[in-house]
Coordinates of C-alpha atoms and ligand atoms in Angstrom, one line a residue:
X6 CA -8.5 158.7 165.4
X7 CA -7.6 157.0 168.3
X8 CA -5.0 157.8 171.4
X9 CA -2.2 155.4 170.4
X10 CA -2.3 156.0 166.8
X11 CA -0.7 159.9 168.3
X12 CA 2.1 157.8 169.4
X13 CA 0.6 157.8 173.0
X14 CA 2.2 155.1 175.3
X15 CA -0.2 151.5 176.0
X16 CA 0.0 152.8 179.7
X17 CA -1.4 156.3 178.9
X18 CA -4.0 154.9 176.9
X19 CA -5.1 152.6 179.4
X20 CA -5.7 155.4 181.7
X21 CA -7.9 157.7 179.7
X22 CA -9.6 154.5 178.9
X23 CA -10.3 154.0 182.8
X24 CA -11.4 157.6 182.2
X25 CA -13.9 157.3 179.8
X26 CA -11.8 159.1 176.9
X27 CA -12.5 157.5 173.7
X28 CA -11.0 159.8 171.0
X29 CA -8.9 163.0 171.3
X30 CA -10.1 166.1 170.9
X31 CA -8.7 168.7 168.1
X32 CA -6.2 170.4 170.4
X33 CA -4.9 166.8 171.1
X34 CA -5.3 165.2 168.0
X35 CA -3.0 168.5 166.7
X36 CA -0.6 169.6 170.5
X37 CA 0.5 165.4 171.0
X38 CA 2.3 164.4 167.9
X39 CA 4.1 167.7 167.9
X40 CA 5.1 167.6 171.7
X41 CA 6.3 164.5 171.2
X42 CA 8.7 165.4 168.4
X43 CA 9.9 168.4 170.9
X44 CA 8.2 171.1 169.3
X45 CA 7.8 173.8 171.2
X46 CA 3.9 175.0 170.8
X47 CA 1.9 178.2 171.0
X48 CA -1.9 177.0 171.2
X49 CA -4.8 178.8 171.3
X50 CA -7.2 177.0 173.3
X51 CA -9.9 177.3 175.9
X52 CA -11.3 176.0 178.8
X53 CA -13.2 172.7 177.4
X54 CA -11.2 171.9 174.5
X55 CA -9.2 169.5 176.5
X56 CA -5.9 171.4 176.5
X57 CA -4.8 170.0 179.7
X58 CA -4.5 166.5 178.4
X59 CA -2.9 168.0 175.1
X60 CA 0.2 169.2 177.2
X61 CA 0.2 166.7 179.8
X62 CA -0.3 163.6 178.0
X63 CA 3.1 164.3 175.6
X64 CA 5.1 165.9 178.3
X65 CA 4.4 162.3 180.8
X66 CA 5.1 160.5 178.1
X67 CA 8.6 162.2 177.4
X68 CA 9.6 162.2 181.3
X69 CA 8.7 158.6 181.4
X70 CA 10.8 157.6 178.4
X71 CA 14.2 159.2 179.8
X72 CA 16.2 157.4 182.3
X73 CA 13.8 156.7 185.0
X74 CA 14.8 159.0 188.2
X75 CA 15.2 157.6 191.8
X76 CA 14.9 159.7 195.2
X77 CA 15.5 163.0 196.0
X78 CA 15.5 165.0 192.6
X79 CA 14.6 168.3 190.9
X80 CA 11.3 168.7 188.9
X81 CA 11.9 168.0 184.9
X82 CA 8.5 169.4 183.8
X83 CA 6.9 172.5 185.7
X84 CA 3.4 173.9 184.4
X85 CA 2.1 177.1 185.9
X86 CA -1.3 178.0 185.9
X87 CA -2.9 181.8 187.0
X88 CA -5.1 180.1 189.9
X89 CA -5.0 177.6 192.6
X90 CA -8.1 176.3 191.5
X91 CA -6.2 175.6 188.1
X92 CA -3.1 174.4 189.5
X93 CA -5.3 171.6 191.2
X94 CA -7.6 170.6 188.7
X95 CA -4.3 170.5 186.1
X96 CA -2.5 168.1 189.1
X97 CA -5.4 166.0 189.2
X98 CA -5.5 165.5 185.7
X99 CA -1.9 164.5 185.3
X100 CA -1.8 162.0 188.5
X101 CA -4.9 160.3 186.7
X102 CA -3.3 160.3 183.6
X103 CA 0.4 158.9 185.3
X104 CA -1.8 156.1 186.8
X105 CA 0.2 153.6 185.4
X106 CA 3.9 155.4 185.2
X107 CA 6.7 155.7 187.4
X108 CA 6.8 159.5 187.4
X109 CA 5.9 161.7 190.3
X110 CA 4.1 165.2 191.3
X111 CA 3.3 167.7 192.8
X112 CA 1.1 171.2 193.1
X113 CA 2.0 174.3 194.9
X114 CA 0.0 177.7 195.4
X115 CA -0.2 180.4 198.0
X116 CA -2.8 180.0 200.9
X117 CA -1.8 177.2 201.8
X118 CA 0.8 175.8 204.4
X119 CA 4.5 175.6 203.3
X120 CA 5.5 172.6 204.9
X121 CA 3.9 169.5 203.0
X122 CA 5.2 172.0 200.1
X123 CA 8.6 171.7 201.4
X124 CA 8.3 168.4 202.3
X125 CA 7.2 166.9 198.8
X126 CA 9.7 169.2 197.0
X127 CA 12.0 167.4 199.5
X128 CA 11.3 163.6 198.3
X129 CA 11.4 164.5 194.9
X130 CA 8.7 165.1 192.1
X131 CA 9.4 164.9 188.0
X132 CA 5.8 167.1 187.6
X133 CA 5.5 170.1 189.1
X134 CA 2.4 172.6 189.0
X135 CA 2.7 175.7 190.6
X136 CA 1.1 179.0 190.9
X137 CA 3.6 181.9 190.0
X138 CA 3.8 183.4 193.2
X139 CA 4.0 180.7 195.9
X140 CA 6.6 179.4 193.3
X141 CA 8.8 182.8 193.9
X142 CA 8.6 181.9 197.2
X143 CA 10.4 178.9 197.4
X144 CA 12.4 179.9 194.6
X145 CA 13.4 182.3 197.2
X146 CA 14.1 180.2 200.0
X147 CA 15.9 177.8 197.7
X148 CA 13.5 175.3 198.4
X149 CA 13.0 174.6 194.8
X150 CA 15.6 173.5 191.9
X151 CA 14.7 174.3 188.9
X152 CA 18.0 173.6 187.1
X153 CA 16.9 170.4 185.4
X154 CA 13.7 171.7 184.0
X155 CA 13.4 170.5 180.5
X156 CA 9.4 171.1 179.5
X157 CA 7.8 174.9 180.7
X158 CA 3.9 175.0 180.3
X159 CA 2.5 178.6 180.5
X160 CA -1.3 177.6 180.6
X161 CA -3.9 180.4 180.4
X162 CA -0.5 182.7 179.6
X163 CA -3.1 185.2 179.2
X164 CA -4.8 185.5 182.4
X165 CA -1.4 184.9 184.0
X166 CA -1.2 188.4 182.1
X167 CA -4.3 189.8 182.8
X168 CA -3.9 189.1 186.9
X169 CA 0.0 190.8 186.4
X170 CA 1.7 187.9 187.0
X171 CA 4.5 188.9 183.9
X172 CA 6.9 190.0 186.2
X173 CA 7.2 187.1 187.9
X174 CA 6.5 184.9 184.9
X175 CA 9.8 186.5 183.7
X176 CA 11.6 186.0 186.7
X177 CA 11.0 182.6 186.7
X178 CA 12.1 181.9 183.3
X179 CA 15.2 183.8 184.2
X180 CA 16.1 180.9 186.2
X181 CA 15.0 178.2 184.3
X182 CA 17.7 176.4 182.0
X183 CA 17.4 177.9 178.1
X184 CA 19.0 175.1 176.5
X185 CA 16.9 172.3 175.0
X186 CA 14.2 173.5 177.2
X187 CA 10.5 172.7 175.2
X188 CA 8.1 175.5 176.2
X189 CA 4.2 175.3 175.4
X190 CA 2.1 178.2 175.6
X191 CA -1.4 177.7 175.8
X192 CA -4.1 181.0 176.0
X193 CA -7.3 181.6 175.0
X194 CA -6.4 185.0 173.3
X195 CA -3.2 186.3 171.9
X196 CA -2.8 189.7 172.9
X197 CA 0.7 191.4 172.1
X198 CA 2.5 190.5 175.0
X199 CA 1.8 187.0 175.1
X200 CA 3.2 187.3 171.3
X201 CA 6.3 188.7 172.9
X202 CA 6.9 186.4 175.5
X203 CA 7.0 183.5 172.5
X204 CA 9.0 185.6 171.1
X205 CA 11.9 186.0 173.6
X206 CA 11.6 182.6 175.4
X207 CA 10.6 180.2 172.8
X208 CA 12.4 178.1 169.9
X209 CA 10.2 178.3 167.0
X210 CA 6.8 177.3 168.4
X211 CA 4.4 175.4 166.1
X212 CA 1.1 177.5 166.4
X213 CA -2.2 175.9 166.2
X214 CA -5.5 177.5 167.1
X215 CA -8.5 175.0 168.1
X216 CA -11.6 177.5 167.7
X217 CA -10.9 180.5 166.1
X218 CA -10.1 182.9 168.1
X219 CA -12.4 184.7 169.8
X220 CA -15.7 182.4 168.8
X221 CA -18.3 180.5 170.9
X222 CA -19.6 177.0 170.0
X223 CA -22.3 176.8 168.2
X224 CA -24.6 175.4 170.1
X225 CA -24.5 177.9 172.6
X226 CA -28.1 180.0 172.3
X227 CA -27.1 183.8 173.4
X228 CA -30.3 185.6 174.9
X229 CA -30.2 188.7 176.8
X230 CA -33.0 190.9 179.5
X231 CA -33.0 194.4 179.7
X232 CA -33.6 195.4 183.6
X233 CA -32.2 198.4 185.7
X234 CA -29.3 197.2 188.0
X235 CA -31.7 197.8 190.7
X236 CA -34.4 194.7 189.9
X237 CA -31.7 192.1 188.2
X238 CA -31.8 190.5 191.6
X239 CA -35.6 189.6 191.3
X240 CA -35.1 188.5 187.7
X241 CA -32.3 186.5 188.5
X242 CA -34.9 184.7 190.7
X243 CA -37.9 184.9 188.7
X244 CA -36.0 183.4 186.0
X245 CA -34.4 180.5 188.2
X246 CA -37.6 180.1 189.7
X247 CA -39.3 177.9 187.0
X248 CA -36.0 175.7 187.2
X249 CA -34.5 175.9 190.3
X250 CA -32.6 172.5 190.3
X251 CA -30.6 173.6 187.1
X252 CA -27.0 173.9 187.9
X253 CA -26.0 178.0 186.8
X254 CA -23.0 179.5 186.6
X255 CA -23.7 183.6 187.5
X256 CA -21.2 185.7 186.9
X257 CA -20.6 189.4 188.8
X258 CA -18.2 191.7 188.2
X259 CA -17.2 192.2 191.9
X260 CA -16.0 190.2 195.0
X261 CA -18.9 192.2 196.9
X262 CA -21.2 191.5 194.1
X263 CA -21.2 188.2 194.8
X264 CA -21.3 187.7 198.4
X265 CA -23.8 189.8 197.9
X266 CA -25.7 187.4 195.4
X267 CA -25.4 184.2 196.9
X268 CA -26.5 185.5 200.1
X269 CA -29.8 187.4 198.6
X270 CA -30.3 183.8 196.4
X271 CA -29.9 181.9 200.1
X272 CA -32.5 184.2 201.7
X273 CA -34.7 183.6 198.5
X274 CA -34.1 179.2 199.6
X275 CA -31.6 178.9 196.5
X276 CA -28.8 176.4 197.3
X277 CA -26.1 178.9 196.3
X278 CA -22.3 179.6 197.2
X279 CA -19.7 182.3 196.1
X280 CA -16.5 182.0 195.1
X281 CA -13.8 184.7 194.5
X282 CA -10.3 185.8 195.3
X283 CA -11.3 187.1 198.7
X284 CA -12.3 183.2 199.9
X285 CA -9.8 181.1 201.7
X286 CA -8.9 178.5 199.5
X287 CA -10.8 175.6 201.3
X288 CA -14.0 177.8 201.0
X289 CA -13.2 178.0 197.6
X290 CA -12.7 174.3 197.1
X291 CA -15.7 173.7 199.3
X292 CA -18.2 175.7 197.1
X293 CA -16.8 174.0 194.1
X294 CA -16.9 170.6 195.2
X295 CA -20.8 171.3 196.3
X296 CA -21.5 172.7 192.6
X297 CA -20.2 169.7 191.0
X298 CA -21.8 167.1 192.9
X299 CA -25.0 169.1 192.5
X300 CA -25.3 169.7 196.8
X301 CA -25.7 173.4 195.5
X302 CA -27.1 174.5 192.5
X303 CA -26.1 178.0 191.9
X304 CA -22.2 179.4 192.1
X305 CA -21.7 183.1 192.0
X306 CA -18.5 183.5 190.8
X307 CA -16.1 186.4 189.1
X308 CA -14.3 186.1 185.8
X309 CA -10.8 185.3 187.6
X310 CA -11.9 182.7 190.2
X311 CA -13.9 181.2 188.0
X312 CA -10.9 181.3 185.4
X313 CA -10.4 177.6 184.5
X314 CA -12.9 175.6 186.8
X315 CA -13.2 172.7 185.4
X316 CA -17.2 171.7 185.3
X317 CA -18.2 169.5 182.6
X318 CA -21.4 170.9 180.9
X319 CA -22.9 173.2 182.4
X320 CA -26.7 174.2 180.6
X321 CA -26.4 177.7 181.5
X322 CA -24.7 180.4 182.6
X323 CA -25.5 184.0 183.5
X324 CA -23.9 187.3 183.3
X325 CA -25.6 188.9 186.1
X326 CA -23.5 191.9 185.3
X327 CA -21.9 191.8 181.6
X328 CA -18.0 191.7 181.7
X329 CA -16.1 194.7 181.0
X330 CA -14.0 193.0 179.1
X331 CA -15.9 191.6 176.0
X332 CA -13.0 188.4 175.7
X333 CA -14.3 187.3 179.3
X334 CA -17.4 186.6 177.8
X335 CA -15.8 184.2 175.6
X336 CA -14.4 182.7 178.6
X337 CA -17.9 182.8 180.7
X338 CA -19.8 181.0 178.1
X339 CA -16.8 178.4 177.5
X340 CA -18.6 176.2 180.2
X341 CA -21.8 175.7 178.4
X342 CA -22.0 173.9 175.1
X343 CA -19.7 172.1 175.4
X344 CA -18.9 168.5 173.2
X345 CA -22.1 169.5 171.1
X346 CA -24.5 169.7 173.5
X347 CA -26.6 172.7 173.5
X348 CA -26.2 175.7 176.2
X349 CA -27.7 179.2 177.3
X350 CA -26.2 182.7 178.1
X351 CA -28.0 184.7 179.6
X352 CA -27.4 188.6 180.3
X353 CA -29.3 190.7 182.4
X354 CA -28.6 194.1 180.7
X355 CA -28.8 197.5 182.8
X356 CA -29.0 200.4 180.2
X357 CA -25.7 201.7 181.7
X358 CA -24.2 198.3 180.3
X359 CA -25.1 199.0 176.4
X360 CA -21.5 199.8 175.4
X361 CA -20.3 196.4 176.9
X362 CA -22.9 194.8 175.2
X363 CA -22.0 196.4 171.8
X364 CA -18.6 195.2 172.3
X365 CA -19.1 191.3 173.1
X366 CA -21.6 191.4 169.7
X367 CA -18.9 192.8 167.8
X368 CA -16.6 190.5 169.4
X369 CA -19.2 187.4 168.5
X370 CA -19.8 188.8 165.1
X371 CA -23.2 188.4 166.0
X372 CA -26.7 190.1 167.3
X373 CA -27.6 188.8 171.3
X374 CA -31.4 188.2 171.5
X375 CA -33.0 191.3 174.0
X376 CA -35.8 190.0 175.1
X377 CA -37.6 192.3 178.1
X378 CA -39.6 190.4 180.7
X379 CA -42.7 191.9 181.8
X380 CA -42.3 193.3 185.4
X381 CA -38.6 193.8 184.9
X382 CA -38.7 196.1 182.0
X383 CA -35.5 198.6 181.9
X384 CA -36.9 202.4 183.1
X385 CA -34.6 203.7 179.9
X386 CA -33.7 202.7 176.8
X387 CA -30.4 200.7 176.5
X388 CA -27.1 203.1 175.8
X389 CA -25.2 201.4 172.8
X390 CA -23.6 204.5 172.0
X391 CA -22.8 205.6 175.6
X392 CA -19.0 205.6 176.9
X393 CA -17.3 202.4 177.4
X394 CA -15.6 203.9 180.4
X395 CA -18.8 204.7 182.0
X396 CA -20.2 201.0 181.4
X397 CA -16.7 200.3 183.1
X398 CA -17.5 202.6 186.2
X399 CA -18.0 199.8 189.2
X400 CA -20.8 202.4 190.5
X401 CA -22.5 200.6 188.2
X402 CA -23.2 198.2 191.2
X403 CA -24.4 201.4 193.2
X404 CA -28.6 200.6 192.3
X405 CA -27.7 196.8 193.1
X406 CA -26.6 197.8 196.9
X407 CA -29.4 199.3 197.3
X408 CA -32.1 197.2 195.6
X409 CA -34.8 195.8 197.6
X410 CA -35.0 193.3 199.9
X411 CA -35.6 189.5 198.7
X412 CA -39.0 189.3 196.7
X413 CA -39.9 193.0 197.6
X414 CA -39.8 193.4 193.9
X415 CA -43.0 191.4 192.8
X416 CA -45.8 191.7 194.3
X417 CA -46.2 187.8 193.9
X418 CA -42.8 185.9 193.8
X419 CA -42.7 183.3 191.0
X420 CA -42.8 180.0 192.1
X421 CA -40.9 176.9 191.1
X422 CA -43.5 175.9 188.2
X423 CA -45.4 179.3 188.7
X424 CA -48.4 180.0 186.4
X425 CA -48.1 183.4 185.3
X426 CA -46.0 183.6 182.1
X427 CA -44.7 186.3 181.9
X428 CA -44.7 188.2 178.0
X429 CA -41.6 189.3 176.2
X430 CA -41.2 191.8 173.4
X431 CA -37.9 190.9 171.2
X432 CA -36.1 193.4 169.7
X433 CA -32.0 193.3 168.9
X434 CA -30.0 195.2 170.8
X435 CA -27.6 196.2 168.4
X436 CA -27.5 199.6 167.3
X437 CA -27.9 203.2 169.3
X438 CA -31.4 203.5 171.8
X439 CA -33.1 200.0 170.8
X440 CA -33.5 199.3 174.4
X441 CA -37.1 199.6 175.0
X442 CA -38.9 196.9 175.5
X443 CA -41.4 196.0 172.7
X444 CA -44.5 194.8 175.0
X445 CA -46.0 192.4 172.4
X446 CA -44.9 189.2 172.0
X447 CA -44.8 185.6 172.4
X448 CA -46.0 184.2 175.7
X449 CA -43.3 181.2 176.0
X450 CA -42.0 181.0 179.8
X451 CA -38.2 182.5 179.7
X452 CA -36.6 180.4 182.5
X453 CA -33.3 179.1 183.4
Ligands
LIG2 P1 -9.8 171.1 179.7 O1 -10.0 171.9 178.4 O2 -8.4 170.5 179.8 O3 -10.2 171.9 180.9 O4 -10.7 169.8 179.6 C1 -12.1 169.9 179.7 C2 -12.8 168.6 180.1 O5 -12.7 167.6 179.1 C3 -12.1 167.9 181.3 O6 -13.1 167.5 182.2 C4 -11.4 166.7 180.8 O7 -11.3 165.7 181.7 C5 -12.3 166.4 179.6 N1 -11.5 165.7 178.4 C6 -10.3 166.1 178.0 N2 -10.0 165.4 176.9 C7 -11.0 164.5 176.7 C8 -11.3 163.5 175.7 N3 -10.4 163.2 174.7 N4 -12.4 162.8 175.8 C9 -13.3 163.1 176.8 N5 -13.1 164.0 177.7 C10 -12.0 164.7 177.7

């Protein structure tokens, strides 16, 4: 299946070309020929699918084939996207992609300044990406016209949800024009609301669903450690240790949490940055910049920052502290595995965390591999049948503010290439009070 056999223009064909795009992927091969008919969609797709091409490719196409526009005008297409990391990663996308067409845009998100905002607003854009609050903003000031909007893209409607963004997703929609208007919604789950929202604001959306719902790839090898909160600091090393120029992806549950992190992983001569809501956005852009172009090798990040970065293959990717939401896991892991190559996710597992690990296997329909590591085994047995809500409990972080200092937990630190393997006992850790390590085992080298 090629691009132009979807009914894609020569001139958006050349560009992926120049991009290295040889065939679309399902979401395209399915979202393009129906956005190009007008269909409104409701898509379920992730992170890595290539959903941002689906929409964009099909809505350029259609902007390009109407009258072409001259000077000062209104946006025609506005896509709006949960983070500003998003919103810029989306705009990129779509000014590579426009190479070769006349069409225009823009991005605009809070934390930055207003005025080149106002200015390119000013001169005119067809595209518009926008973050949902700096939007209501200038939708306040009247700086932005959104009378001649003909194509809406809700992308990641669900985390627009899950960061309370509905509000003023509806109020926006309230000003947008209803008739003709071609709306594509594109989440990685479908929880009631989002089903609502298609409901009230859309025209009979085609659906299609890329991965089933809630699934990993394949090739995506799920392994988990069993370790008090207190030491997953020193395992997190140890295990990095034997391959410290991997790129990772570690996930906290907290802003603190990873601050915290990053700066113990610096101490330990890890090249590592944080990234979270709290940042500025240039620190934010800064860390991720360094992560792609491999300056530093470990990002601590938390589910909503790291909510649509956009890094191509990643080999692994930690859950320093397991999500309390078992979905986010979905999302966590969508970075590795990715176009059939093969990935890790790795969990370090406090006993306290046994409920959130029951939910993500229930989730995943399958077992994650416990595997202890010797020097790191968890003081008690892992609590599958404990209270969700305690799991939940941020004091859950309490052991990890006052863990030890850097390498105070082993008596020897692993070293890069280090020669002491450490044993591992498998055991599942499904099921009520499996938690305890079994100490025999294999002698293979667990590292990330
Ligand atoms: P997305 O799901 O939109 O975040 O896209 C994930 C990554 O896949 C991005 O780096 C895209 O540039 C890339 N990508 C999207 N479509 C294709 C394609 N048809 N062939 C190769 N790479 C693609």
């Amino acid at each position: 299946m090629s691009f132009s056999s979807l009914g894609l223009k020569p001139e958006l064909v050349r560009a992926l070309d120049a991009m290295g795009y040889t065939s679309p992927t399902p979401i395209q091969e399915r979202a393009i020929p129906r956005v190009l008919e007008g269909r409104d969609l409701l898509a379920g797709a992730q992170t890595g699918t290539g959903k941002t091409a689906a929409f964009s490719l099909p809505v350029l196409q259609r902007l390009h084939d109407a009258a072409p526009q001259r000077g000062p005008r209104p946006p025609r297409a506005l896509v709006l996207t949960p983070t500003r990391e998003l919103a810029l990663q989306v705009h990129d996308n779509i000014r590579s992609y426009a190479k070769h067409l006349r069409l225009s845009s823009t991005v605009i998100f809070g934390g930055a300044g207003m005025n080149p905002q106002l200015e390119a607003l000013r001169r005119g854009v067809d595209v518009l990406v926008a973050t949902p609050g700096r939007l209501i903003d200038h939708i306040e000031r009247r700086s932005v016209d959104l009378s001649k909007i003909e194509v809406l893209v809700l992308d990641e409607a669900d985390r627009m949800l899950d960061m309370g963004f509905l509000p003023a997703m509806k109020r926006i929609l309230g000003v947008l024009p209803r008739q003709n208007r071609q709306t594509l919604l594109f989440s990685a789950t479908f929880a009631s609301e989002i089903k609502q929202l298609a409901q009230q604001f859309m025209r009979d959306p085609e659906e299609i669903q890329v991965t089933p719902q809630n699934t990993v790839v394949a090739t995506v090898e799920h392994r988990g450690h069993p370790v008090d909160t207190s030491r997953k600091r020193d395992l997190l090393l140890h295990l990095m240790a034997a391959n410290s120029r991997r790129q990772t992806l570690v996930f906290t549950r907290t802003k603190h949490g990873a601050n915290r992190l990053a700066e113990f992983l610096e101490k330990a001569g890890m090249r590592a940055a944080a990234i979270h809501g709290n940042k500025s956005q240039s620190a934010r852009v800064k860390a991720l910049t360094e992560f792609k172009n491999g300056k530093c090798t470990v990002l601590v990040a938390t589910d909503i920052a790291a909510r649509g970065i956009d890094i191509d293959q990643l080999p692994v990717v930690v859950n320093f502290d397991l999500p309390t939401i078992a979905e986010d896991y979905v999302h966590r892991i969508g970075r590795t595995g990715r176009n059939g190559s093969s990935g890790e996710a790795i969990s370090l597992v406090a006993p306290e965390e046994g409920p959130l690990l029951r939910d993500i296997q229930k989730l995943l329909r399958q077992d994650i591999q416990m595997t202890s590591i010797e020097g790191f085994e968890a003081s008690s047995p892992l609590q599958m049948n404990g209270s969700l809500k305690a799991a939940r409990r941020p004091g859950h972080g309490q052991a990890q503010r006052n863990a030890r200092p850097a390498g105070s937990g082993q008596k020897k630190p692993a070293a890069p290439g280090g020669n002491r393997p450490p044993r591992q006992g498998q055991h599942s850790g499904r099921g009520g009070g499996q938690g305890r390590p079994n100490s025999g085992g294999g002698q293979r080298r667990q590292a990330i």
